[in-house]
mmCIF file of C-alpha atoms and ligand atoms in Angstrom:
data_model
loop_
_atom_site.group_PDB
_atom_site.id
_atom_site.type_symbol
_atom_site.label_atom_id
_atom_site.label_comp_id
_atom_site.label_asym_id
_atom_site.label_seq_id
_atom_site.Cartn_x
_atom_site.Cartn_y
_atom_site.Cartn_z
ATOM 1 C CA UNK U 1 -14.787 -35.259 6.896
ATOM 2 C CA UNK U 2 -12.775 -32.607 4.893
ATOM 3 C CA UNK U 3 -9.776 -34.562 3.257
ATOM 4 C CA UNK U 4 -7.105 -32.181 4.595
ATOM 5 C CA UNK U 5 -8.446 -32.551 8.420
ATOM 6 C CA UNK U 6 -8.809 -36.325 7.702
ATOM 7 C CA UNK U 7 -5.250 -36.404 6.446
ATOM 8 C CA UNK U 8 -3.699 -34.253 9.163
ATOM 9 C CA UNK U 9 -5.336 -36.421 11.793
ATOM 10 C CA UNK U 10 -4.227 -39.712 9.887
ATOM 11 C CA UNK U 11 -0.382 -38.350 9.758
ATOM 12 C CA UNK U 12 -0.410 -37.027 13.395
ATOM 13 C CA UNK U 13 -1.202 -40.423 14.541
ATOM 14 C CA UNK U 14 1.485 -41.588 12.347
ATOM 15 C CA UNK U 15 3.874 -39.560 13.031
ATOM 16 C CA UNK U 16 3.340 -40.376 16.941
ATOM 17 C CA UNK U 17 3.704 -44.140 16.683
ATOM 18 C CA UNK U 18 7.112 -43.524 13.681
ATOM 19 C CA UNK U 19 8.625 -41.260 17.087
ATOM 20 C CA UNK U 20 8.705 -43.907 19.510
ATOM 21 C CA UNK U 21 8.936 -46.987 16.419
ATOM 22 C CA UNK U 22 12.888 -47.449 17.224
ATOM 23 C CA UNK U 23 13.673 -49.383 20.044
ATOM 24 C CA UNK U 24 16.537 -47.360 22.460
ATOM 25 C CA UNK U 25 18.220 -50.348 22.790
ATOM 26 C CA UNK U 26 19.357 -50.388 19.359
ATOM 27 C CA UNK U 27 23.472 -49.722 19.860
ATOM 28 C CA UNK U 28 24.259 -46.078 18.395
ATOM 29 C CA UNK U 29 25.186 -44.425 15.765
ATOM 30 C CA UNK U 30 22.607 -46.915 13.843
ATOM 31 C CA UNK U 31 19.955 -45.674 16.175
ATOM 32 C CA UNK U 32 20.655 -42.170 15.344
ATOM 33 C CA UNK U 33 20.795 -43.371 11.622
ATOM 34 C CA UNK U 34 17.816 -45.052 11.027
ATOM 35 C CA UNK U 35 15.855 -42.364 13.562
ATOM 36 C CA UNK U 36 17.102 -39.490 10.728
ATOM 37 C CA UNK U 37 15.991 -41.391 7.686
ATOM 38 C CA UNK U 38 12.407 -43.054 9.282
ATOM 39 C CA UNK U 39 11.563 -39.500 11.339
ATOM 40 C CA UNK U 40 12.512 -37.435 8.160
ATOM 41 C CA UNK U 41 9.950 -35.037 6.778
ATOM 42 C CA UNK U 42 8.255 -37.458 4.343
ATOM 43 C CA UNK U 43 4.511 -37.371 2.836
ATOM 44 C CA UNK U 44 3.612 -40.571 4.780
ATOM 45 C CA UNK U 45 1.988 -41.423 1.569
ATOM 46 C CA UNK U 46 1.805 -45.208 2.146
ATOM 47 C CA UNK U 47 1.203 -45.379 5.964
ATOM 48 C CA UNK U 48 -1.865 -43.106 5.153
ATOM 49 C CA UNK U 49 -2.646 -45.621 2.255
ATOM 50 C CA UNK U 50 -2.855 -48.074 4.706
ATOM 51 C CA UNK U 51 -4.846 -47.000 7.497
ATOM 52 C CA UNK U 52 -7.318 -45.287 5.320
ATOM 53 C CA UNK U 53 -7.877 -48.763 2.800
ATOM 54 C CA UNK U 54 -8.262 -50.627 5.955
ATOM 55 C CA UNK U 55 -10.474 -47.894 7.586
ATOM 56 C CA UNK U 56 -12.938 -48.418 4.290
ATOM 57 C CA UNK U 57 -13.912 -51.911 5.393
ATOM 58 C CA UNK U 58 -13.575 -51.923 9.452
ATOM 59 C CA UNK U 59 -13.132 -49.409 12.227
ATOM 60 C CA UNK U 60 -9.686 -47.572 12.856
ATOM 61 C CA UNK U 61 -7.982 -50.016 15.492
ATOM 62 C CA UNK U 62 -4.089 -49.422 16.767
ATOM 63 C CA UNK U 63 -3.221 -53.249 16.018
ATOM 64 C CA UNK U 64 -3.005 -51.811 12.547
ATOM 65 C CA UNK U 65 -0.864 -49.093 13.163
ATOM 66 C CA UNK U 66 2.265 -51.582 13.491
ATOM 67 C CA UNK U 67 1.893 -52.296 10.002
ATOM 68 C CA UNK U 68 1.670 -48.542 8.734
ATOM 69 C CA UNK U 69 5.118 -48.332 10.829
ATOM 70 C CA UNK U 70 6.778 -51.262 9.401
ATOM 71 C CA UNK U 71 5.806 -50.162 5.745
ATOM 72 C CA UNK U 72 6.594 -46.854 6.230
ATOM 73 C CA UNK U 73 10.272 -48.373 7.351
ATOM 74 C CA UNK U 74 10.516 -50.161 3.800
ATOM 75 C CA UNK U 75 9.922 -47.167 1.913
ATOM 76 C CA UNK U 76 12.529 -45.225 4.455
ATOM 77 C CA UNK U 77 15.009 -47.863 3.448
ATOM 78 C CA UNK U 78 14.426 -48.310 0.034
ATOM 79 C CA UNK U 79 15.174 -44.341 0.222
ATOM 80 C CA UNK U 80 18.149 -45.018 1.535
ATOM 81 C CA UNK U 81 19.997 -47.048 0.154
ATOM 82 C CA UNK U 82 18.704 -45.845 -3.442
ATOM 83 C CA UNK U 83 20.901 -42.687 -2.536
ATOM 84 C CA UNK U 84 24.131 -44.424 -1.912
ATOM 85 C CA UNK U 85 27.082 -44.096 -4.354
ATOM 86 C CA UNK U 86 26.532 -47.337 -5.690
ATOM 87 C CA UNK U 87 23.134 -46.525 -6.644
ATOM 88 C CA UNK U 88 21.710 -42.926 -7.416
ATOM 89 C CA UNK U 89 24.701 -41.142 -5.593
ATOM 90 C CA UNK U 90 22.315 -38.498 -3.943
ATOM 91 C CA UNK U 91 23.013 -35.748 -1.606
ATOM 92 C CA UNK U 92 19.910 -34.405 -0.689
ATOM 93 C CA UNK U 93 16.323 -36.479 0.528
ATOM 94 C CA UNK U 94 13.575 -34.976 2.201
ATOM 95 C CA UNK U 95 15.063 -31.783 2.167
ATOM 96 C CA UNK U 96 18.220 -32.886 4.858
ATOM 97 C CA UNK U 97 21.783 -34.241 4.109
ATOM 98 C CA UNK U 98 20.875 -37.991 2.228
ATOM 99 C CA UNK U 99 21.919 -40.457 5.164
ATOM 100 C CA UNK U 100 25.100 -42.014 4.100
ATOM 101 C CA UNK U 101 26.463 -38.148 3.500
ATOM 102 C CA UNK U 102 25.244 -37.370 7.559
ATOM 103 C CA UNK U 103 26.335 -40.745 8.682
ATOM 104 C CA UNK U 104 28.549 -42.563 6.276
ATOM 105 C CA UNK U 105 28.328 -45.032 3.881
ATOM 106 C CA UNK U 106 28.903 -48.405 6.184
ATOM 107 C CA UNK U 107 26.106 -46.895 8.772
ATOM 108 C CA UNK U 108 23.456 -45.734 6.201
ATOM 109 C CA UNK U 109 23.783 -49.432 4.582
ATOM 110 C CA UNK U 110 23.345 -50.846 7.774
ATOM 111 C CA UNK U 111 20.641 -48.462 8.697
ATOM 112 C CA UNK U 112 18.804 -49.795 5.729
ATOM 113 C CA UNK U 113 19.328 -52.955 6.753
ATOM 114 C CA UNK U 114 18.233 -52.159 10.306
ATOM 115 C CA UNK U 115 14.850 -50.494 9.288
ATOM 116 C CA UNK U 116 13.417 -53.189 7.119
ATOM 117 C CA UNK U 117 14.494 -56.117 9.281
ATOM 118 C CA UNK U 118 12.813 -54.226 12.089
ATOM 119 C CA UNK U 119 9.851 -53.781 9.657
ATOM 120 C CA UNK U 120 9.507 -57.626 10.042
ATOM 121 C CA UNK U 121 10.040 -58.025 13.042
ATOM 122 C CA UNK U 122 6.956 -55.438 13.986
ATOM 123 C CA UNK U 123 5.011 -57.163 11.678
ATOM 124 C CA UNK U 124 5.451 -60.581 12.283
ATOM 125 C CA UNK U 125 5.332 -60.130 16.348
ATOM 126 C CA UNK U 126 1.720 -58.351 15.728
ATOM 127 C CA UNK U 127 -1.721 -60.556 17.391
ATOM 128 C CA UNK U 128 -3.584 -59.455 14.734
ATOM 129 C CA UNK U 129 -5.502 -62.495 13.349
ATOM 130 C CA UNK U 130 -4.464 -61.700 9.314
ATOM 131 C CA UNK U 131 -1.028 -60.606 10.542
ATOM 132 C CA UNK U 132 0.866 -63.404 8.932
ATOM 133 C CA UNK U 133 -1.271 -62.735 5.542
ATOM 134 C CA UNK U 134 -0.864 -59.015 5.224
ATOM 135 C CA UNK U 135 3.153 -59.653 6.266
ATOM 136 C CA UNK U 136 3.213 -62.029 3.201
ATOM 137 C CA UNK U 137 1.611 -59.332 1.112
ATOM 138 C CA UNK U 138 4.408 -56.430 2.226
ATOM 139 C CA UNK U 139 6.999 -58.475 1.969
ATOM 140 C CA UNK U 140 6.311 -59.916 -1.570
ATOM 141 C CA UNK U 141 5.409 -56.303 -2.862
ATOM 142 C CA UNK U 142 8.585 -55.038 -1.642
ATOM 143 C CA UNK U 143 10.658 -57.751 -2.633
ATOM 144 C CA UNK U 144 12.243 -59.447 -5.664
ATOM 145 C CA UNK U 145 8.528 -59.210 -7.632
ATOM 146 C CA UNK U 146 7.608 -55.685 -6.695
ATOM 147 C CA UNK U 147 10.220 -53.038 -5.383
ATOM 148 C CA UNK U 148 13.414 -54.604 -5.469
ATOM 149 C CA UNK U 149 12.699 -56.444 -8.800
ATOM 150 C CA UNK U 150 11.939 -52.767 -10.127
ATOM 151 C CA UNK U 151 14.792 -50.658 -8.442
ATOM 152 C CA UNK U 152 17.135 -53.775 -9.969
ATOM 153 C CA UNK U 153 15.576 -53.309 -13.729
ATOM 154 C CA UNK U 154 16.789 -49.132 -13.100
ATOM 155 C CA UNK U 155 20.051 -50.242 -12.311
ATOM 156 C CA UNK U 156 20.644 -52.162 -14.555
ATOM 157 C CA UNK U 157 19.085 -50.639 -17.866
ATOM 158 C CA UNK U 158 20.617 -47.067 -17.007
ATOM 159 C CA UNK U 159 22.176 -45.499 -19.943
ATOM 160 C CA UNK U 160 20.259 -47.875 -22.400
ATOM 161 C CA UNK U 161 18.113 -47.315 -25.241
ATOM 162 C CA UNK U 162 14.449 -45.941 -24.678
ATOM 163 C CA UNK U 163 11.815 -49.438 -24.437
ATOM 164 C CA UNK U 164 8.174 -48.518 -23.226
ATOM 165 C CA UNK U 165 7.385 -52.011 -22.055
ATOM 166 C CA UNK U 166 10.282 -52.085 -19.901
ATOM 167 C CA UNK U 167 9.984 -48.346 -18.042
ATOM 168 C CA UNK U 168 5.740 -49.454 -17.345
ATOM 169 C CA UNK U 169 7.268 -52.777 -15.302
ATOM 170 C CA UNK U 170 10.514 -51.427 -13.532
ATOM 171 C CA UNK U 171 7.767 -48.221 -12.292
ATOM 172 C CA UNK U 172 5.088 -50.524 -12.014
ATOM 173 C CA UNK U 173 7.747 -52.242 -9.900
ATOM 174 C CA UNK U 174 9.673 -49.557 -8.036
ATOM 175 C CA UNK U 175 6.689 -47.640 -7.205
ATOM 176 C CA UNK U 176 3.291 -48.826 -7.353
ATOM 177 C CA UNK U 177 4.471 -52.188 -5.774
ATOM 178 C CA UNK U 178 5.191 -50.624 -2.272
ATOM 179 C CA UNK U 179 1.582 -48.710 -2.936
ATOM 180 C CA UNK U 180 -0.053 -51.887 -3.504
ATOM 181 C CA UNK U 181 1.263 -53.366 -0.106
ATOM 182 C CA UNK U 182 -0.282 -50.418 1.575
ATOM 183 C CA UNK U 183 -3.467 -50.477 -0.004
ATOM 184 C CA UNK U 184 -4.041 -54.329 -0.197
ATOM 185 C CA UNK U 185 -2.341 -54.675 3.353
ATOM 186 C CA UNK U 186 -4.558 -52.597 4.406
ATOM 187 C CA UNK U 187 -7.497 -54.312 3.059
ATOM 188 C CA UNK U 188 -6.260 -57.835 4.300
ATOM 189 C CA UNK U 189 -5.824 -56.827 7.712
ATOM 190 C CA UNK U 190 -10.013 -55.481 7.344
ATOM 191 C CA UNK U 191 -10.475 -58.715 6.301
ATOM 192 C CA UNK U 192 -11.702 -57.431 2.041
ATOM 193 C CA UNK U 193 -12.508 -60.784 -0.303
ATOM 194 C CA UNK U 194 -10.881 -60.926 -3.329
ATOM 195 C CA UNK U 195 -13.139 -59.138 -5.446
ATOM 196 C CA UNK U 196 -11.835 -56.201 -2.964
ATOM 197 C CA UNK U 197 -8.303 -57.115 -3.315
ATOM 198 C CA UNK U 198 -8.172 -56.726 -6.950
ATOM 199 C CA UNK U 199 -10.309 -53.510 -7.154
ATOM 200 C CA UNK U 200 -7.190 -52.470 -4.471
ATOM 201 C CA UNK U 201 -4.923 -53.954 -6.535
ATOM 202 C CA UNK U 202 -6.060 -51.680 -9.390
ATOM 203 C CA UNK U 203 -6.191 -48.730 -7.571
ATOM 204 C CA UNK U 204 -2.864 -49.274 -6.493
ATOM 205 C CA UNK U 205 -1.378 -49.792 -10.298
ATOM 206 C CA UNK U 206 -3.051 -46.856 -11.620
ATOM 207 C CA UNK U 207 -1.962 -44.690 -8.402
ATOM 208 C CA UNK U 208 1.431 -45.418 -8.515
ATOM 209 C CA UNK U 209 2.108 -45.437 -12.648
ATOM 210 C CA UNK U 210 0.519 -41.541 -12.213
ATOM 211 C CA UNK U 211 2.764 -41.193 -9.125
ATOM 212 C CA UNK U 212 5.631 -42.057 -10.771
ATOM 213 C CA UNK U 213 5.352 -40.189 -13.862
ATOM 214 C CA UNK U 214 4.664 -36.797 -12.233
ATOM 215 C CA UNK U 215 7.879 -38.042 -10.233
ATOM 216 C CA UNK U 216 9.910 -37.585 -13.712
ATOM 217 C CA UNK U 217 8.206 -34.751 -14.881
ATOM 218 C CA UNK U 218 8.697 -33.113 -11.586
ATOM 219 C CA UNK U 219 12.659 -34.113 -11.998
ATOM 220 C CA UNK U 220 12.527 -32.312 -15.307
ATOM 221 C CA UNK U 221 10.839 -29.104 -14.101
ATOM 222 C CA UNK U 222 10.594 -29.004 -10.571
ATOM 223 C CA UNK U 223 12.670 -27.216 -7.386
ATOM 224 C CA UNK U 224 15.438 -28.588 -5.362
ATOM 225 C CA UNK U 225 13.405 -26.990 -2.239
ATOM 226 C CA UNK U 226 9.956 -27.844 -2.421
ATOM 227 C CA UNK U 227 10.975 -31.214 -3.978
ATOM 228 C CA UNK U 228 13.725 -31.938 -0.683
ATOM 229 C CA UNK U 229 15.837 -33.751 -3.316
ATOM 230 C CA UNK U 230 17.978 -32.419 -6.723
ATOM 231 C CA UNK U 231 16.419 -32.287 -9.747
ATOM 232 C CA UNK U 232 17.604 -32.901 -13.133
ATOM 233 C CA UNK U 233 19.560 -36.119 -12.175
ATOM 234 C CA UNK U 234 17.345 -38.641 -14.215
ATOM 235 C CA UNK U 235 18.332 -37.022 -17.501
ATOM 236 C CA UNK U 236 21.984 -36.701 -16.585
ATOM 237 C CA UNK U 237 22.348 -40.069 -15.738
ATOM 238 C CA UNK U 238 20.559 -41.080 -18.551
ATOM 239 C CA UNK U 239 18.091 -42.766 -16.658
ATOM 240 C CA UNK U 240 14.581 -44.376 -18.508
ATOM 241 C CA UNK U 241 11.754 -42.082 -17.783
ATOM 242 C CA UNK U 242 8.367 -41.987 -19.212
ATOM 243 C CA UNK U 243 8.855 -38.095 -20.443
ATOM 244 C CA UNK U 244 12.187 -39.081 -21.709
ATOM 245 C CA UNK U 245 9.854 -42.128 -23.958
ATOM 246 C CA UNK U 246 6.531 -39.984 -24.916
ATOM 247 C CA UNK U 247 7.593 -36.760 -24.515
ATOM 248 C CA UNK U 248 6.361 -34.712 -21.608
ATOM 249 C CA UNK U 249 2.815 -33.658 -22.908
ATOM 250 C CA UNK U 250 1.904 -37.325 -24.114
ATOM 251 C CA UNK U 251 3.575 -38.599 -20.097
ATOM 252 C CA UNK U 252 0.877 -35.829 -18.456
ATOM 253 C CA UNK U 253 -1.894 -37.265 -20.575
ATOM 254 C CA UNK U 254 -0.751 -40.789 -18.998
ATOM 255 C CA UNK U 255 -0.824 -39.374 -15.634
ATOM 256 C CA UNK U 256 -4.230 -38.889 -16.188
ATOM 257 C CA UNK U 257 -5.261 -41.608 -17.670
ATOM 258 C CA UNK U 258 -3.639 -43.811 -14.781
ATOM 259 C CA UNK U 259 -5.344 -41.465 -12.042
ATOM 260 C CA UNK U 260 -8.670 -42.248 -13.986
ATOM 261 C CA UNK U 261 -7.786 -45.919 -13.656
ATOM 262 C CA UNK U 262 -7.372 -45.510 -10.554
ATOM 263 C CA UNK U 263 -10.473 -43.392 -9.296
ATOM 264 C CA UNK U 264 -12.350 -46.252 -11.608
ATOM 265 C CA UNK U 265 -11.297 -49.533 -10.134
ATOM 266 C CA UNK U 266 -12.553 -48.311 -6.484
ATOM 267 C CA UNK U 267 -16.050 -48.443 -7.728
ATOM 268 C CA UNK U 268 -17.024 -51.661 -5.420
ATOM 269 C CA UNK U 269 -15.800 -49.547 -2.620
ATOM 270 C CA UNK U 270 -18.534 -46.209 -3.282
ATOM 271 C CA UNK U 271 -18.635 -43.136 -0.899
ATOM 272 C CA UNK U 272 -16.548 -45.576 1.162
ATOM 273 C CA UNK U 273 -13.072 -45.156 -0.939
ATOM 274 C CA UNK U 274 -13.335 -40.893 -0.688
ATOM 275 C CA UNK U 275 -10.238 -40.382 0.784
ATOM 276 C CA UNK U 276 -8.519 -42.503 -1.750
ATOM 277 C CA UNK U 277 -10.050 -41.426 -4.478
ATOM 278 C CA UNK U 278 -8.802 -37.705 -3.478
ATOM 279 C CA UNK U 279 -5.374 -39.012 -2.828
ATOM 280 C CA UNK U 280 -5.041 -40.507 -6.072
ATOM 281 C CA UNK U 281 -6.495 -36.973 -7.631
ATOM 282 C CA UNK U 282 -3.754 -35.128 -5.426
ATOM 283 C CA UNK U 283 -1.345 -37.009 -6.335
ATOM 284 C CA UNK U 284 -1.573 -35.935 -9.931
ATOM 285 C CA UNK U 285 -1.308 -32.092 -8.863
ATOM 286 C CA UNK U 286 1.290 -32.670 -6.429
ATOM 287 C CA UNK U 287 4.483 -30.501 -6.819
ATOM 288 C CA UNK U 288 6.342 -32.308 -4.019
HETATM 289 C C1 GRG J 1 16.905 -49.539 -2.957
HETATM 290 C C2 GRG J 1 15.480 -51.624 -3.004
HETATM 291 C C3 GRG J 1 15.629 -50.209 -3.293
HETATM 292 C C4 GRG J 1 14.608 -49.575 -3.853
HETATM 293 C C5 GRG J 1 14.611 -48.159 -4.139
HETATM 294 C C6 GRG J 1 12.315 -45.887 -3.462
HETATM 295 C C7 GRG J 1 13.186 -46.326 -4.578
HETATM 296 C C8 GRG J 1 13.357 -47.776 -4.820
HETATM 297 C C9 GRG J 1 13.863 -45.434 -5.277
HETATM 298 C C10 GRG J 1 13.807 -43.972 -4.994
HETATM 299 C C11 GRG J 1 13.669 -43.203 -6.249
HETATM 300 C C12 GRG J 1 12.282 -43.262 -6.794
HETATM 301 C C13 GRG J 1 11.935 -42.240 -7.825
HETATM 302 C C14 GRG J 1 11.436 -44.163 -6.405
HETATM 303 C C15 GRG J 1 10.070 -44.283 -6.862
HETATM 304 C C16 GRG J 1 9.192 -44.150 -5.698
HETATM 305 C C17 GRG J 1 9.171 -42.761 -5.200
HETATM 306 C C18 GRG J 1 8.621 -41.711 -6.075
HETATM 307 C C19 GRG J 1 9.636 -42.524 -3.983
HETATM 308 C C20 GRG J 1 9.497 -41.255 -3.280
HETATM 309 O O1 GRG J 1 8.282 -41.334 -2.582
HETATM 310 P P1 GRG J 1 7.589 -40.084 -1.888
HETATM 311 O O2 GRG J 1 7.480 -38.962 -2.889
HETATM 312 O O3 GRG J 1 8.669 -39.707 -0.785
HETATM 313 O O4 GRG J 1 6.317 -40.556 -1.265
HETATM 314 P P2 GRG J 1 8.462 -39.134 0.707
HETATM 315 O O5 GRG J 1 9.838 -38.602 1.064
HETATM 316 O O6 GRG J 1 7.423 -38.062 0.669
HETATM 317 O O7 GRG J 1 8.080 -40.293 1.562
#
């Protein structure tokens, strides 16, 4: 199938399930608040990752969809609360009012809160039979090792002196991490060995060290409206970058170098891995 059809189709169904994904019961204005961050206009980048990794092994089934929800609710609250005062101070996500300036700084916190505990609560309530391993898998990628771990590294090294080895593991850790649940959930949930796994794993690195590179260089260069979010802050805020630590023509040869890593390490998968082998090209051309 053409890529664009396949990943039209994938992010209709997605969007469908994120629409009815909060529960009305949940008391308002927190509804309302984690409803305008989850059901903003996003790429749906890791949902898609998820589906389509577990789609390479075994058949599309909606017991999987739960888990392309509840990740997709991480990365909506890792957005979150990343654009609060206390962290990047950000006005504009997604191309709307950042949450916290449409619903206040108490609410979006909570909102954040609200979204990933939900994101648990989906997953862990799922029949799947490798429910509790893919969980374990999301969780720890998000967490203290993988997302968290990397978003806490940012914070804390802000304003300090350029160091390679410490930009590669706070990206490898605020980005690829949350690609590598997708992708490896994904492949748990199909039931892949662990020869599959690491080949996912790999894919996942190299994905999301390209991703996240093009992310600065897009800061540097790109538009507040295609992007949906203001440029130009990572250099203000003195922020470690690759660009800002190889300059920008040496950080584009790394983008392709990771992409290439990438594309390689789904050899085991052949004509099977198409669609993420084209994301991961796309991905390097991407200007949003
Ligand atoms: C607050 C725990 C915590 C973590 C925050 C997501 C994040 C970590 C920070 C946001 C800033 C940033 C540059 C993160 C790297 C990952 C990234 C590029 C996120 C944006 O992902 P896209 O482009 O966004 O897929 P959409 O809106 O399309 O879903």
């Amino acid at each position: 199938m053409n890529y664009d059809v396949q990943a039209a189709e994938c992010r209709q169904r997605i969007e469908a399930a994120l629409k009815t994904a909060i529960p009305a019961t949940v008391v308002e204005p927190l509804r309302g608040a984690m409803e305008y961050a989850l059901l903003a206009p996003g790429k749906r980048l890791r949902p898609m990752l998820l589906l389509e990794a577990h789609g390479m092994l075994s058949p599309a089934g909606n017991d999987v969809m739960d888990f392309a929800v509840a990740l997709e609710m991480i990365h909506a609250y890792s957005l979150v609360h990343d654009d609060l005062p206390a962290m990047d101070n950000d006005v504009l996500r997604r191309g709307q009012p950042t949450c916290h300036v449409a619903y206040g700084e108490a609410m979006a916190i909570l909102a954040g809160d609200g979204l990933l505990n939900l994101a648990h609560e989906l997953m862990l309530a799922s029949a799947h039979p490798r429910a509790l391993r893919a969980a374990h898998e999301i969780s720890a990628c998000a967490g203290v090792h993988g997302m968290v771990g990397g978003q806490a590294l940012d914070i804390a090294h802000t304003g300090h002196a350029v160091d390679r080895a410490l930009i590669e593991r706070m990206q490898t850790g605020k980005t690829a991490a949350l690609f590598r649940a997708a992708v490896c959930g994904g492949l748990i949930l199909a039931g892949a060995d662990e020869a599959q796994l690491a080949a996912g794993a790999d894919y996942s690195l190299g994905l999301g060290r390209a991703f996240q590179i093009i992310d600065d260089l897009l800061d540097l260069h790109g538009d507040a409206a295609q992007l949906g979010k203001t440029p130009g802050k990572d250099e203000a805020e003195g922020k470690l970058t690759w660009p800002a630590a190889v300059g920008e023509s040496q950080a584009r040869e790394d983008a392709r170098y990771w992409t290439q890593f990438a594309v390689d390490a789904l050899a085991p998968f052949g004509d099977r891995a198409t669609f993420l082998r084209e994301t991961a090209l796309r991905a390097l051309n991407r200007i949003s």
